[in-house]
Amino acid sequence: MAGSGRRPEHRGPPELFYDEAEARKYTQNSRVVEIQSQMSARAVELLALPEERPCLLLDVGCGSGLSGDHISEEGHYWVGLDISSAMLDVAVEREVEGDLLLADVGQGIPFRPGTFDGCISISAVQWLCNADKKSHSPVKRLYRFFSTLYTALARGSRAVLQLYPENSEQLELITAQAMRAGFTGGMVVDYPNSAKAKKFFLCLFVGTSSTLPKGLGTECAGEELQQAKFTNERTRFRNVKGKSVKKSRDWILEKKERRRRQGKEVRGDTKYTGRKRRPLF
């Protein structure tokens, strides 16, 4: 489901919210079109695509094809996935240049390994955090999405996912599953000091680690924004739910890193961090 540039207020799944009338109303809203175009342009910019050749991109939550329009204008080809048949019907009526597929990305990306040169998504990934059915597990759906997306992307490519996280816990849930699937990268935050212009872009790398791009508007923040980063390094002491065992070294390091991102003072990490102390007699 493509986004409108604002945080969605409805809680229902997008395939139910966007009926035929709502899909057309959404696509004809000039403000929506403007914001969608801006976020799509930023996402494609963060992909850092080669200039000498056209690329094949995947658009997750393509909606009525507004983000795909920008991809086409840049001279690239694209395939769009969306869970809303009403949105895809509007895209067909608009005669978008990309290929369209009705799909629930929480069940996986249905393409062969290495198919795409990159992926963008505008305001869609946060929907996977909702349990709209009793059978839905957000953790499992997110991991299924990221693991199959990783496979579908060519080595050395990127995925840039713009999203509206409800809170820091949801943001950590999404990034943790991306890391677990093999991605490296992190969160790029544009205009972090603006309530209206602030945008989150999860910038993911496939197979190689690259320097995380700087967010727009961070030069005026007084100090460089501490962006959330993660790697695909193997983590130890995981329990069955994928979380570090409480009081283990990894658990302590993760807790300290969260507090650093919150701007709190934390003691530096040493070889003694998390090491059990000998009992005193």
Short mmCIF file of N, CA, C and O in Angstrom, two decimals, residues 7 164-174 200:
data_model
loop_
_atom_site.label_atom_id
_atom_site.label_comp_id
_atom_site.label_asym_id
_atom_site.label_seq_id
_atom_site.Cartn_x
_atom_site.Cartn_y
_atom_site.Cartn_z
N ARG A 7 1.04 9.80 8.70
CA ARG A 7 0.89 8.54 9.42
C ARG A 7 -0.54 8.06 9.30
O ARG A 7 -1.47 8.80 9.59
N TYR A 164 6.49 4.50 8.42
CA TYR A 164 6.01 5.31 9.53
C TYR A 164 5.91 4.44 10.79
O TYR A 164 4.86 3.85 11.07
N PRO A 165 6.98 4.29 11.54
CA PRO A 165 6.92 3.45 12.75
C PRO A 165 6.06 4.11 13.82
O PRO A 165 6.11 5.32 14.02
N GLU A 166 5.27 3.29 14.51
CA GLU A 166 4.42 3.82 15.56
C GLU A 166 5.23 4.22 16.79
O GLU A 166 4.86 5.14 17.52
N ASN A 167 6.33 3.50 17.04
CA ASN A 167 7.15 3.78 18.22
C ASN A 167 8.53 3.14 18.01
O ASN A 167 8.77 2.48 16.99
N SER A 168 9.42 3.35 18.97
CA SER A 168 10.77 2.83 18.84
C SER A 168 10.80 1.31 18.88
O SER A 168 11.65 0.68 18.25
N GLU A 169 9.85 0.70 19.63
CA GLU A 169 9.81 -0.76 19.70
C GLU A 169 9.49 -1.36 18.33
O GLU A 169 10.09 -2.37 17.92
N GLN A 170 8.56 -0.75 17.61
CA GLN A 170 8.21 -1.24 16.29
C GLN A 170 9.38 -1.07 15.33
O GLN A 170 9.65 -1.93 14.48
N LEU A 171 10.10 0.03 15.47
CA LEU A 171 11.26 0.28 14.62
C LEU A 171 12.33 -0.78 14.88
O LEU A 171 12.95 -1.29 13.94
N GLU A 172 12.56 -1.12 16.14
CA GLU A 172 13.54 -2.15 16.49
C GLU A 172 13.11 -3.52 15.98
O GLU A 172 13.94 -4.32 15.53
N LEU A 173 11.81 -3.79 16.03
CA LEU A 173 11.30 -5.07 15.54
C LEU A 173 11.58 -5.22 14.05
O LEU A 173 12.05 -6.28 13.59
N ILE A 174 11.32 -4.17 13.29
CA ILE A 174 11.51 -4.22 11.84
C ILE A 174 12.99 -4.37 11.50
O ILE A 174 13.37 -5.23 10.69
N PHE A 200 11.48 8.52 7.84
CA PHE A 200 12.35 7.39 8.13
C PHE A 200 12.54 6.55 6.88
O PHE A 200 11.56 6.13 6.25
#
